[in-house]
Amino acid sequence: MARIIVITSGKGGVGKTTTAAALSMGLAQRGKRTVVIDFDVGLRNLDLIMGCERRVVYDFINVINGEANLNQALIRDKRCDSLYVLPASQTRDKDALSKEGVERVLGDLSDNYDFIVCDSPAGIEHGANMAMYFADDAIVVTNPEVSSVRDSDRMLGILSSRSKRAEESLEPIREYLLLTRYDPMRVANGEMLSVDDVQEILSLKLLGVVPESKAVLNASNAGIPVILDRESDAGQAYGDMVSRYLGDDVPHRFLHPEKKGLLSRIFKG
Amino acid sequence: MGLLDYFASSRPKGGNATLAKERLQILVAHDRVARDKPSYLPQLQQEILAVIRKYVEVDMDAVSVTYEQEESHEVLELNIILPESASTSGA
């Protein structure tokens, strides 16, 4: 029985797909059988971030409509055997994402995987609702910025009222906060909301803080999930996030600006 | 960062993150109040008012509908202020 994790935010451009790619790769690297599904019908991008865009033949909607079976549509990751990608359809009408169809596909996957990661589209429309409806866990990706925090709070309301678990009065979805594009220097200067500020407003369990990093764009340029860049701060932060998700007690890093010596402060241009 | 900046950096910070936090706290509290109410509430208020107006002449703002959510139950409170002459007008 797989655990279903939705990566959601409400607001676009905060790092949902980057996070979905990193989380799924991280889980798979730890030996978990993992499938990551792109719910952004019409605007698929997960395949690009995962670097498998040229191997897409069939997609999620084909499987829902019975035009292909799951094994034909799933793309096995070339770097990690236990990771599969189910791409979104690029052309279809997003209403093709029926609740019954999504439930059937998730049910079929559930027998063969430990984790199903659902990469939600931005917004609170149909695709986003389908991505979160069947979730057991939700990772709410938030930037330390007013509109993103507000949208995350809105999304939390939707998770607690319109998901399957809410509608059937089951145990609620476990909700986690992932703060991304965090700039410790700007926080120290009082220019950016701190992790404590955001947590005070959203009251969520903090799963991780990913610093603003050049490594994220480099990784997306190359189609390599940033978690594989172990030298980078963002890659390490995502690695910590995966460990925390699996229950390890890992201290948070990258919350404060790097300490500089007096000499480097004086002489740095 | 030069020599002068090093000493300057010990001064109070000039950012406005606290402003962002204050705005968010107000906004989010407001959003949450609205979120917990059923979406049919405004329409319910309109229709109740229409029914009452069939019998009694009351103002638009004479009916207030409040909704509160408590631990295990919800309270829907209707408060209708009838004009003094209401009892004599007859149905």
GROMACS .gro file of N, CA and C in nm, chain A residues 34-36 44 47 50-59 70-78 80-88 113:
model
  102
   34THR      N    1   0.936   0.421  -0.590
   34THR     CA    2   0.870   0.551  -0.597
   34THR      C    3   0.824   0.583  -0.738
   35VAL      N    4   0.704   0.639  -0.750
   35VAL     CA    5   0.660   0.691  -0.879
   35VAL      C    6   0.620   0.836  -0.858
   36VAL      N    7   0.660   0.921  -0.952
   36VAL     CA    8   0.624   1.063  -0.944
   36VAL      C    9   0.533   1.095  -1.063
   44ARG      N   10   0.296   2.035  -1.901
   44ARG     CA   11   0.381   1.939  -1.831
   44ARG      C   12   0.527   1.986  -1.830
   47ASP      N   13   0.876   1.610  -1.666
   47ASP     CA   14   0.964   1.529  -1.752
   47ASP      C   15   1.094   1.604  -1.785
   50MET      N   16   1.311   1.616  -1.476
   50MET     CA   17   1.367   1.482  -1.451
   50MET      C   18   1.462   1.439  -1.563
   51GLY      N   19   1.461   1.513  -1.673
   51GLY     CA   20   1.551   1.480  -1.784
   51GLY      C   21   1.507   1.361  -1.868
   52CYS      N   22   1.375   1.334  -1.872
   52CYS     CA   23   1.328   1.220  -1.951
   52CYS      C   24   1.229   1.264  -2.059
   53GLU      N   25   1.236   1.391  -2.099
   53GLU     CA   26   1.136   1.445  -2.190
   53GLU      C   27   1.134   1.377  -2.327
   54ARG      N   28   1.248   1.321  -2.368
   54ARG     CA   29   1.252   1.258  -2.500
   54ARG      C   30   1.207   1.114  -2.496
   55ARG      N   31   1.177   1.065  -2.379
   55ARG     CA   32   1.134   0.926  -2.367
   55ARG      C   33   0.984   0.914  -2.343
   56VAL      N   34   0.912   1.028  -2.347
   56VAL     CA   35   0.768   1.025  -2.323
   56VAL      C   36   0.697   0.972  -2.447
   57VAL      N   37   0.623   0.864  -2.431
   57VAL     CA   38   0.543   0.811  -2.542
   57VAL      C   39   0.395   0.822  -2.505
   58TYR      N   40   0.359   0.759  -2.394
   58TYR     CA   41   0.222   0.770  -2.343
   58TYR      C   42   0.223   0.851  -2.213
   59ASP      N   43   0.104   0.897  -2.175
   59ASP     CA   44   0.098   0.981  -2.055
   59ASP      C   45  -0.017   0.939  -1.964
   70LEU      N   46  -0.042   0.106  -1.777
   70LEU     CA   47   0.054   0.176  -1.691
   70LEU      C   48   0.199   0.148  -1.729
   71ASN      N   49   0.228   0.020  -1.758
   71ASN     CA   50   0.366  -0.015  -1.788
   71ASN      C   51   0.418   0.053  -1.915
   72GLN      N   52   0.326   0.081  -2.007
   72GLN     CA   53   0.368   0.151  -2.130
   72GLN      C   54   0.398   0.298  -2.101
   73ALA      N   55   0.325   0.356  -2.006
   73ALA     CA   56   0.338   0.500  -1.982
   73ALA      C   57   0.447   0.535  -1.881
   74LEU      N   58   0.474   0.444  -1.787
   74LEU     CA   59   0.574   0.474  -1.684
   74LEU      C   60   0.714   0.477  -1.744
   75ILE      N   61   0.790   0.579  -1.710
   75ILE     CA   62   0.928   0.591  -1.760
   75ILE      C   63   1.023   0.561  -1.645
   76ARG      N   64   1.106   0.461  -1.663
   76ARG     CA   65   1.201   0.426  -1.557
   76ARG      C   66   1.318   0.524  -1.560
   77ASP      N   67   1.354   0.575  -1.445
   77ASP     CA   68   1.466   0.670  -1.439
   77ASP      C   69   1.597   0.598  -1.469
   78LYS      N   70   1.681   0.662  -1.549
   78LYS     CA   71   1.807   0.597  -1.591
   78LYS      C   72   1.912   0.597  -1.480
   80CYS      N   73   1.827   0.580  -1.141
   80CYS     CA   74   1.784   0.510  -1.021
   80CYS      C   75   1.673   0.411  -1.055
   81ASP      N   76   1.700   0.282  -1.034
   81ASP     CA   77   1.609   0.176  -1.076
   81ASP      C   78   1.472   0.178  -1.010
   82SER      N   79   1.465   0.230  -0.889
   82SER     CA   80   1.336   0.222  -0.819
   82SER      C   81   1.251   0.346  -0.840
   83LEU      N   82   1.289   0.431  -0.937
   83LEU     CA   83   1.212   0.553  -0.963
   83LEU      C   84   1.147   0.551  -1.101
   84TYR      N   85   1.018   0.582  -1.102
   84TYR     CA   86   0.944   0.591  -1.229
   84TYR      C   87   0.872   0.724  -1.239
   85VAL      N   88   0.858   0.773  -1.363
   85VAL     CA   89   0.791   0.900  -1.388
   85VAL      C   90   0.666   0.873  -1.472
   86LEU      N   91   0.554   0.931  -1.430
   86LEU     CA   92   0.433   0.926  -1.512
   86LEU      C   93   0.404   1.068  -1.558
   87PRO      N   94   0.432   1.097  -1.686
   87PRO     CA   95   0.421   1.234  -1.734
   87PRO      C   96   0.276   1.276  -1.755
   88ALA      N   97   0.253   1.407  -1.753
   88ALA     CA   98   0.120   1.462  -1.784
   88ALA      C   99   0.105   1.468  -1.934
  113TYR      N  100   0.422   0.014  -0.540
  113TYR     CA  101   0.514   0.120  -0.498
  113TYR      C  102   0.500   0.151  -0.350
   0.00000   0.00000   0.00000
